[in-house]
Short mmCIF file of C-alpha atoms and ligand atoms in Angstrom, two decimals:
data_model
loop_
_atom_site.label_atom_id
_atom_site.label_comp_id
_atom_site.label_asym_id
_atom_site.label_seq_id
_atom_site.Cartn_x
_atom_site.Cartn_y
_atom_site.Cartn_z
CA MET A 909 0.00 0.00 0.00
CA VAL A 910 1.20 3.53 -0.79
CA ARG A 911 2.17 5.43 2.35
CA ARG A 912 -0.03 8.44 2.99
CA PRO A 913 1.25 11.51 4.84
CA PHE A 914 -1.53 11.92 7.43
CA SER A 915 -1.32 11.96 11.20
CA SER A 916 -3.63 9.92 13.39
CA ARG A 917 -4.67 13.12 15.22
CA VAL A 918 -7.21 13.76 12.48
CA PRO A 919 -9.99 11.16 12.35
CA SER A 920 -9.85 9.02 9.21
CA GLU A 921 -13.64 8.49 9.38
CA LEU A 922 -14.96 11.67 7.86
CA GLY A 923 -18.34 10.27 6.78
CA SER A 924 -21.71 11.79 7.78
CA ASN A 925 -24.11 10.14 10.22
CA ARG A 926 -27.73 9.08 9.61
CA LEU A 927 -29.12 12.32 11.06
CA SER A 928 -27.01 14.56 8.84
CA GLN A 929 -27.88 12.41 5.81
CA ALA A 930 -31.61 12.71 6.62
CA ILE A 931 -31.26 16.50 6.98
CA ALA A 932 -29.34 16.77 3.70
CA SER A 933 -31.94 14.80 1.76
CA ALA A 934 -34.85 16.72 3.36
CA ARG A 935 -33.18 19.99 2.34
CA ALA A 936 -32.40 18.70 -1.15
CA SER A 937 -36.07 17.85 -1.63
CA GLY A 938 -37.04 21.37 -0.53
CA GLN A 939 -38.71 20.27 2.72
CA PRO A 940 -38.76 23.17 5.20
CA LEU A 941 -37.20 22.19 8.54
CA ILE A 942 -37.40 23.80 11.96
CA ASP A 943 -33.88 23.49 13.30
CA LEU A 944 -33.88 23.00 17.06
CA THR A 945 -30.14 22.27 16.97
CA GLN A 946 -29.34 25.82 15.88
CA SER A 947 -26.70 27.23 18.22
CA ASN A 948 -25.56 30.05 15.94
CA PRO A 949 -27.03 33.26 17.41
CA THR A 950 -26.60 35.16 14.13
CA ARG A 951 -29.21 32.91 12.47
CA VAL A 952 -32.17 33.10 14.83
CA ASP A 953 -33.66 36.58 14.31
CA PHE A 954 -31.96 38.63 17.00
CA GLU A 955 -31.63 42.33 16.30
CA TYR A 956 -27.99 43.25 15.94
CA PRO A 957 -27.69 47.07 16.11
CA ASP A 958 -26.24 48.60 12.89
CA TYR A 959 -23.54 50.41 14.83
CA LEU A 960 -22.34 47.24 16.57
CA LEU A 961 -19.30 46.68 14.36
CA SER A 962 -18.37 50.32 13.66
CA ALA A 963 -15.48 50.10 16.14
CA LEU A 964 -13.77 47.64 13.77
CA ALA A 965 -12.92 50.62 11.55
CA ASP A 966 -10.91 52.28 14.34
CA ALA A 967 -7.61 53.72 13.02
CA ARG A 968 -5.68 51.79 15.69
CA GLY A 969 -6.32 48.77 13.48
CA LEU A 970 -3.91 50.23 10.91
CA LYS A 971 -0.86 49.69 13.12
CA TYR A 972 0.71 46.32 13.83
CA GLU A 973 2.19 46.07 17.29
CA PRO A 974 2.56 42.34 17.90
CA SER A 975 1.86 41.45 21.49
CA PRO A 976 1.58 37.78 22.57
CA PHE A 977 -1.35 38.23 24.96
CA GLY A 978 -2.98 41.04 22.97
CA LEU A 979 -3.24 44.81 23.33
CA LEU A 980 -3.48 45.96 26.92
CA GLY A 981 -6.66 47.98 26.23
CA ALA A 982 -8.45 44.85 25.03
CA ARG A 983 -7.23 42.81 28.00
CA GLN A 984 -8.43 45.56 30.33
CA ALA A 985 -11.83 45.43 28.65
CA VAL A 986 -11.97 41.67 29.33
CA ALA A 987 -10.98 42.29 32.98
CA ARG A 988 -13.86 44.82 33.25
CA ASP A 989 -16.20 42.21 31.80
CA TYR A 990 -15.21 39.78 34.57
CA ALA A 991 -15.86 42.60 37.07
CA ARG A 992 -19.36 43.05 35.58
CA ARG A 993 -20.00 39.43 36.64
CA GLY A 994 -18.46 40.02 40.05
CA ALA A 995 -15.05 38.37 39.49
CA GLU A 996 -11.78 40.13 40.13
CA VAL A 997 -9.28 39.54 37.31
CA SER A 998 -6.19 41.57 36.53
CA ALA A 999 -5.63 42.50 32.86
CA GLU A 1000 -2.02 41.24 33.17
CA ARG A 1001 -3.45 37.76 33.67
CA VAL A 1002 -5.60 37.79 30.53
CA ALA A 1003 -4.50 36.29 27.19
CA LEU A 1004 -6.58 36.90 24.07
CA THR A 1005 -7.30 34.10 21.60
CA ALA A 1006 -9.33 33.81 18.40
CA SER A 1007 -11.86 31.39 19.92
CA THR A 1008 -12.48 29.26 22.94
CA SER A 1009 -11.54 26.25 20.85
CA GLU A 1010 -8.17 27.84 20.23
CA ALA A 1011 -7.88 28.59 23.96
CA TYR A 1012 -8.32 24.88 24.69
CA SER A 1013 -5.64 24.04 22.16
CA LEU A 1014 -3.17 26.52 23.68
CA LEU A 1015 -3.85 25.20 27.18
CA PHE A 1016 -3.46 21.57 26.11
CA LYS A 1017 -0.05 22.53 24.68
CA LEU A 1018 0.79 24.31 27.92
CA VAL A 1019 -0.05 21.47 30.30
CA GLY A 1020 0.21 18.21 28.38
CA ASP A 1021 2.74 16.07 26.59
CA ALA A 1022 1.53 13.53 24.03
CA GLY A 1023 -0.49 10.87 25.84
CA ASP A 1024 -1.14 12.96 28.94
CA GLU A 1025 -4.70 13.04 30.19
CA VAL A 1026 -7.36 15.68 30.61
CA LEU A 1027 -10.54 14.98 32.59
CA ALA A 1028 -13.77 16.20 31.04
CA PRO A 1029 -17.38 16.05 32.22
CA ARG A 1030 -19.81 13.54 30.70
CA PRO A 1031 -22.34 14.52 29.37
CA SER A 1032 -20.88 17.65 27.84
CA TYR A 1033 -19.72 19.47 24.74
CA PRO A 1034 -18.87 16.87 22.07
CA LEU A 1035 -15.93 18.82 20.63
CA PHE A 1036 -13.60 18.01 23.57
CA GLU A 1037 -12.62 14.61 22.20
CA HIS A 1038 -11.64 16.14 18.89
CA LEU A 1039 -9.84 19.15 20.38
CA ALA A 1040 -7.82 16.90 22.66
CA GLN A 1041 -6.95 14.48 19.87
CA LEU A 1042 -5.63 17.32 17.72
CA ASP A 1043 -3.24 18.20 20.55
CA ALA A 1044 -2.30 14.57 21.25
CA VAL A 1045 -3.77 14.51 24.76
CA THR A 1046 -6.38 12.00 25.88
CA ILE A 1047 -9.78 12.80 27.36
CA ARG A 1048 -10.82 10.78 30.41
CA PRO A 1049 -14.46 11.33 31.33
CA TYR A 1050 -15.85 11.95 34.79
CA ASP A 1051 -19.59 11.74 35.33
CA LEU A 1052 -22.37 14.16 36.04
CA GLU A 1053 -25.39 12.47 37.58
CA TYR A 1054 -29.02 13.50 37.53
CA HIS A 1055 -31.32 13.34 40.57
CA ASP A 1056 -33.84 16.16 40.05
CA GLY A 1057 -30.81 18.25 39.09
CA TRP A 1058 -27.26 17.62 37.88
CA SER A 1059 -24.27 17.23 40.15
CA ILE A 1060 -20.69 16.01 39.79
CA ASP A 1061 -20.06 12.40 40.76
CA MET A 1062 -16.92 13.11 42.80
CA ALA A 1063 -16.05 9.42 43.10
CA SER A 1064 -15.85 9.27 39.30
CA VAL A 1065 -13.43 12.21 39.33
CA GLU A 1066 -11.22 10.43 41.85
CA ARG A 1067 -11.36 7.25 39.77
CA ALA A 1068 -10.46 9.11 36.58
CA ILE A 1069 -7.43 10.97 37.97
CA SER A 1070 -4.14 9.23 37.20
CA GLU A 1071 -0.42 9.98 37.23
CA ARG A 1072 -0.86 11.34 33.72
CA THR A 1073 -3.72 13.78 34.49
CA ARG A 1074 -2.69 17.34 33.71
CA ALA A 1075 -5.98 19.23 33.69
CA LEU A 1076 -9.61 18.91 34.68
CA LEU A 1077 -12.22 20.66 32.55
CA VAL A 1078 -15.42 22.06 33.98
CA VAL A 1079 -18.08 23.72 31.87
CA THR A 1080 -20.24 26.09 33.88
CA PRO A 1081 -23.03 26.24 33.00
CA ASN A 1082 -22.52 23.04 31.11
CA ASN A 1083 -23.65 22.32 27.57
CA PRO A 1084 -26.16 20.62 27.31
CA THR A 1085 -27.11 19.93 30.96
CA GLY A 1086 -27.40 23.62 31.91
CA SER A 1087 -25.84 22.91 35.31
CA PHE A 1088 -23.47 25.32 37.05
CA VAL A 1089 -20.58 23.90 39.06
CA THR A 1090 -21.50 24.79 42.63
CA ARG A 1091 -19.20 26.47 45.15
CA SER A 1092 -18.93 23.30 47.21
CA GLU A 1093 -18.21 21.13 44.15
CA LEU A 1094 -15.54 23.57 43.02
CA LYS A 1095 -13.96 23.59 46.48
CA ARG A 1096 -13.70 19.79 46.42
CA LEU A 1097 -12.33 19.76 42.86
CA ALA A 1098 -9.80 22.44 43.77
CA GLU A 1099 -8.54 20.35 46.71
CA LEU A 1100 -8.24 17.23 44.56
CA CYS A 1101 -6.46 19.10 41.76
CA ALA A 1102 -4.11 21.27 43.84
CA GLU A 1103 -2.89 18.20 45.77
CA ARG A 1104 -2.06 16.38 42.54
CA GLY A 1105 -0.68 19.22 40.44
CA VAL A 1106 -3.67 19.20 38.08
CA ALA A 1107 -4.83 22.49 36.51
CA ILE A 1108 -8.54 23.38 36.41
CA VAL A 1109 -9.86 24.78 33.13
CA ALA A 1110 -13.31 26.34 33.55
CA ASP A 1111 -15.25 26.98 30.36
CA GLU A 1112 -17.47 29.90 31.34
CA VAL A 1113 -18.67 30.84 27.87
CA PHE A 1114 -22.32 30.56 28.97
CA ALA A 1115 -21.81 32.24 32.38
CA ASP A 1116 -24.15 35.12 31.46
CA TYR A 1117 -27.07 32.84 30.77
CA GLN A 1118 -29.33 31.70 33.58
CA LEU A 1119 -32.77 30.33 32.88
CA ARG A 1120 -34.45 32.03 35.87
CA PRO A 1121 -33.40 34.93 38.05
CA GLY A 1122 -31.20 33.63 40.86
CA ALA A 1123 -30.59 30.24 39.17
CA CYS A 1124 -26.83 30.59 39.57
CA VAL A 1125 -26.65 31.82 43.19
CA ASP A 1126 -24.68 28.74 44.25
CA ALA A 1127 -22.34 28.81 41.24
CA GLY A 1128 -18.64 28.62 42.06
CA ARG A 1129 -16.10 30.81 40.27
CA VAL A 1130 -12.61 29.56 39.50
CA MET A 1131 -11.17 33.05 39.55
CA ASP A 1132 -11.93 33.16 43.29
CA LEU A 1133 -9.50 30.26 43.89
CA HIS A 1134 -6.02 31.07 45.22
CA ASP A 1135 -4.50 27.60 45.31
CA GLY A 1136 -3.30 25.47 42.42
CA LEU A 1137 -3.54 26.68 38.83
CA VAL A 1138 -6.82 27.67 37.22
CA PHE A 1139 -7.93 29.04 33.88
CA SER A 1140 -11.22 30.65 33.00
CA LEU A 1141 -12.34 30.72 29.36
CA GLY A 1142 -14.82 33.11 27.80
CA GLY A 1143 -15.48 34.76 24.47
CA LEU A 1144 -17.60 37.06 22.34
CA SER A 1145 -19.27 34.14 20.59
CA LYS A 1146 -21.62 33.56 23.52
CA THR A 1147 -21.36 36.59 25.81
CA VAL A 1148 -22.47 39.02 23.08
CA GLY A 1149 -23.64 36.55 20.41
CA LEU A 1150 -20.83 37.29 17.93
CA PRO A 1151 -19.15 33.98 17.00
CA GLN A 1152 -17.97 35.38 13.65
CA ILE A 1153 -15.83 38.10 15.25
CA LYS A 1154 -13.41 35.51 16.64
CA LEU A 1155 -12.34 36.91 19.97
CA ALA A 1156 -12.05 34.86 23.13
CA TRP A 1157 -9.80 34.82 26.16
CA ILE A 1158 -8.07 32.89 28.89
CA ALA A 1159 -7.83 34.36 32.40
CA VAL A 1160 -5.19 32.76 34.61
CA GLY A 1161 -5.61 32.41 38.39
CA GLY A 1162 -4.60 30.42 41.46
CA ALA A 1163 -1.35 30.44 43.46
CA SER A 1164 0.81 33.39 42.33
CA ASP A 1165 4.01 31.42 41.71
CA LEU A 1166 2.16 28.95 39.47
CA VAL A 1167 0.35 31.81 37.73
CA ALA A 1168 3.68 33.52 36.96
CA ASP A 1169 5.20 30.30 35.58
CA ALA A 1170 2.08 29.55 33.53
CA LEU A 1171 1.97 33.07 32.06
CA ALA A 1172 5.65 32.92 31.07
CA ARG A 1173 5.07 29.67 29.19
CA LEU A 1174 1.72 30.68 27.72
CA GLU A 1175 3.38 33.81 26.39
CA ILE A 1176 5.75 31.68 24.32
CA ILE A 1177 2.85 29.71 22.85
CA CYS A 1178 0.78 32.82 22.09
CA ASP A 1179 3.80 34.58 20.60
CA THR A 1180 4.23 31.68 18.19
CA TYR A 1181 0.77 32.21 16.67
CA LEU A 1182 -0.27 35.86 17.33
CA SER A 1183 -3.70 34.83 16.08
CA VAL A 1184 -5.97 37.71 17.13
CA SER A 1185 -6.28 40.47 14.54
CA THR A 1186 -5.47 44.04 15.59
CA PRO A 1187 -8.81 45.63 14.46
CA ILE A 1188 -10.68 43.17 16.67
CA GLN A 1189 -8.45 43.92 19.65
CA ALA A 1190 -8.90 47.66 19.09
CA ALA A 1191 -12.67 47.18 18.98
CA ALA A 1192 -12.88 44.75 21.93
CA ALA A 1193 -14.04 47.26 24.56
CA GLU A 1194 -16.79 48.64 22.29
CA LEU A 1195 -17.90 45.18 21.21
CA LEU A 1196 -18.22 44.09 24.82
CA ASN A 1197 -20.16 47.25 25.77
CA ARG A 1198 -22.46 47.43 22.77
CA GLY A 1199 -22.95 43.67 22.61
CA ALA A 1200 -24.92 43.88 25.87
CA ALA A 1201 -27.95 44.71 23.68
CA VAL A 1202 -27.65 41.30 21.99
CA ARG A 1203 -26.95 39.48 25.26
CA LYS A 1204 -30.22 40.84 26.72
CA GLN A 1205 -32.20 39.47 23.78
CA ILE A 1206 -30.53 36.06 24.12
CA GLN A 1207 -31.20 36.01 27.86
CA ALA A 1208 -34.88 36.79 27.33
CA ARG A 1209 -35.20 34.23 24.50
CA ILE A 1210 -33.66 31.24 26.28
CA ALA A 1211 -35.68 31.86 29.45
CA ALA A 1212 -38.92 32.25 27.47
CA ASN A 1213 -38.29 29.09 25.43
CA TYR A 1214 -37.40 27.07 28.52
CA ARG A 1215 -40.65 28.19 30.23
CA ALA A 1216 -42.66 27.45 27.09
CA LEU A 1217 -41.10 24.01 26.85
CA ALA A 1218 -42.00 23.27 30.48
CA GLY A 1219 -45.57 24.40 29.70
CA GLN A 1220 -45.84 22.23 26.56
CA LEU A 1221 -44.62 19.20 28.51
CA GLU A 1222 -47.12 19.63 31.33
CA GLY A 1223 -49.79 17.55 29.70
CA MET A 1224 -47.35 14.78 28.70
CA PRO A 1225 -46.44 12.50 31.59
CA ALA A 1226 -44.44 10.22 29.24
CA CYS A 1227 -41.88 13.00 28.70
CA SER A 1228 -40.04 15.13 31.21
CA LEU A 1229 -37.90 18.22 31.11
CA LEU A 1230 -34.61 17.85 32.95
CA ALA A 1231 -34.00 20.66 35.42
CA ALA A 1232 -31.48 23.19 34.12
CA ASP A 1233 -30.20 26.47 35.51
CA GLY A 1234 -28.44 28.08 32.58
CA GLY A 1235 -27.00 27.79 29.09
CA TRP A 1236 -28.56 27.57 25.66
CA SER A 1237 -30.05 24.09 25.60
CA ALA A 1238 -32.67 21.90 27.21
CA ILE A 1239 -32.87 18.14 27.62
CA VAL A 1240 -36.15 16.25 27.39
CA ARG A 1241 -36.44 12.67 28.50
CA VAL A 1242 -38.68 10.73 26.12
CA PRO A 1243 -40.00 7.15 26.14
CA ALA A 1244 -37.31 4.69 25.03
CA ILE A 1245 -39.52 3.01 22.43
CA GLY A 1246 -36.95 2.81 19.65
CA SER A 1247 -33.40 4.08 19.41
CA GLU A 1248 -32.66 7.80 19.77
CA GLU A 1249 -31.16 7.72 16.31
CA ASP A 1250 -34.35 6.30 14.74
CA LEU A 1251 -36.37 8.90 16.61
CA VAL A 1252 -34.36 11.93 15.45
CA VAL A 1253 -34.30 10.62 11.87
CA ASP A 1254 -38.11 10.12 11.94
CA LEU A 1255 -38.49 13.63 13.34
CA VAL A 1256 -36.69 15.07 10.31
CA ALA A 1257 -39.49 13.57 8.21
CA LYS A 1258 -41.91 15.53 10.45
CA GLY A 1259 -39.99 18.72 9.65
CA VAL A 1260 -37.99 19.21 12.86
CA VAL A 1261 -34.34 18.66 13.77
CA VAL A 1262 -33.26 17.89 17.34
CA HIS A 1263 -30.11 16.31 18.71
CA PRO A 1264 -30.14 12.82 20.21
CA GLY A 1265 -28.84 12.56 23.79
CA TYR A 1266 -26.02 10.22 22.75
CA PHE A 1267 -24.50 13.06 20.77
CA PHE A 1268 -23.53 14.59 24.14
CA ASP A 1269 -22.81 11.26 25.83
CA LEU A 1270 -25.91 11.20 28.01
CA PRO A 1271 -25.69 8.04 30.11
CA HIS A 1272 -28.53 6.05 28.50
CA GLU A 1273 -31.43 6.41 26.06
CA SER A 1274 -33.77 8.19 25.40
CA PHE A 1275 -33.18 11.91 25.55
CA LEU A 1276 -33.60 14.71 23.05
CA VAL A 1277 -31.58 17.92 23.25
CA ALA A 1278 -33.03 21.16 21.89
CA SER A 1279 -31.35 24.52 21.46
CA LEU A 1280 -33.22 27.31 23.27
CA LEU A 1281 -32.04 29.91 20.74
CA PRO A 1282 -34.64 29.67 17.93
CA ALA A 1283 -37.32 32.37 17.70
CA GLU A 1284 -40.18 31.67 20.14
CA ASP A 1285 -42.81 30.81 17.50
CA GLN A 1286 -40.43 28.46 15.68
CA PHE A 1287 -39.37 26.85 18.94
CA ALA A 1288 -42.98 26.24 20.07
CA GLU A 1289 -43.96 24.85 16.66
CA GLY A 1290 -40.86 22.61 16.54
CA ILE A 1291 -41.46 21.22 20.03
CA GLY A 1292 -45.13 20.74 19.15
CA ARG A 1293 -44.10 18.56 16.19
CA VAL A 1294 -41.75 16.53 18.40
CA LEU A 1295 -44.43 15.92 21.03
CA ARG A 1296 -47.16 15.08 18.51
CA HIS A 1297 -44.84 12.51 16.94
CA ILE A 1298 -44.01 10.96 20.32
CA GLU A 1299 -47.71 10.81 21.21
CA SER A 1300 -48.41 8.96 17.97
CA LEU A 1301 -45.88 6.19 18.72
C1 PLP U 2282 -19.11 24.67 26.11
C2 PLP U 2282 -18.62 25.38 24.88
N1 PLP U 2282 -17.39 25.90 24.87
C3 PLP U 2282 -16.91 26.55 23.79
C4 PLP U 2282 -17.67 26.70 22.66
C5 PLP U 2282 -17.09 27.37 21.43
O1 PLP U 2282 -16.81 28.67 21.60
P1 PLP U 2282 -15.95 29.46 20.50
O2 PLP U 2282 -16.91 29.86 19.43
O3 PLP U 2282 -15.40 30.62 21.26
O4 PLP U 2282 -14.87 28.53 20.02
C6 PLP U 2282 -18.96 26.16 22.61
C7 PLP U 2282 -19.78 26.30 21.40
O5 PLP U 2282 -20.89 25.85 21.31
C8 PLP U 2282 -19.44 25.49 23.76
O6 PLP U 2282 -20.66 24.92 23.75
#
């Protein structure tokens, strides 16, 4: 056989799954679909003010002053954004990146050699496996369990930690469970990690989104920790609904000696790529300020859709809505009559797209995961189609 020059970091199976094939053929035949997997805020009828991007034309964008962590003004704007949410972060401890995905990649390079391990919650964001593989580190799952609400199975964390563990990921609120890591959970994780020299990486991209006022009162914040090494990730894609702008960040916290050593090393990695464009850095403060108008619409939409979903499910004892506190998605438990995959493929024929629970590694069948972002009328109609189909089974 002819040798081919490809690494095993990139999956060789690039084929589509049954759900994406069903969607493609429905679209090809012109069938209109309500997409309840839509997580792109720029495609669900929010009003983006005309002036939102005017700061990108700022003349500071005409000068190139390479700076590994980004322009100080932009890093200060990120620090102010943490302060808006009640967290104290110094601009000197902020590194800008093009996306949260890139932030993960930089941190995996910082903490892990090939074959080292990173613990990640299960169920959670499906991209972790792929991100880790591209950086030659291995994901080891720890479990979240559901008893009228989600919590971390601490015994599973202890079982998953090994000599090779370099970092533990938390997503707060988590996608798709909508659960915040609580203060007491974070305290326990911090003890486990600090003792073993494991960094905590907290993905806080959805931190602005609670599904009811006060839902996140018990949420823990990694930037309040002063032991061990912690990283907080955020970005414009969720906090102001601008994924196309490509600006995210890493804030570094924990014990000061570790923070200093981490920053010195992270600086070398960031200096190698210098991936954030100058016009975006120059506009960062304005984008964060003006983007609040979009954030408010997203906050209102997800809360309204979650309430509507709870209302639609009231008359359906066979289905139940899993309790969630924040984030952009909702999980509905449905009768396990056939496989989740058959169900979501059949639903495409009814004109609605939802994700199956297995896509996020939910522990067993049958669950459906819906994005809370679609416009309210579309969301209600889409859920109506799902429930009518389930009733007919
Ligand atoms: C938990 C989580 N983290 C990160 C991201 C991606 O963020 P970014 O667009 O900044 O790469 C997503 C996107 O859905 C997400 O769900």
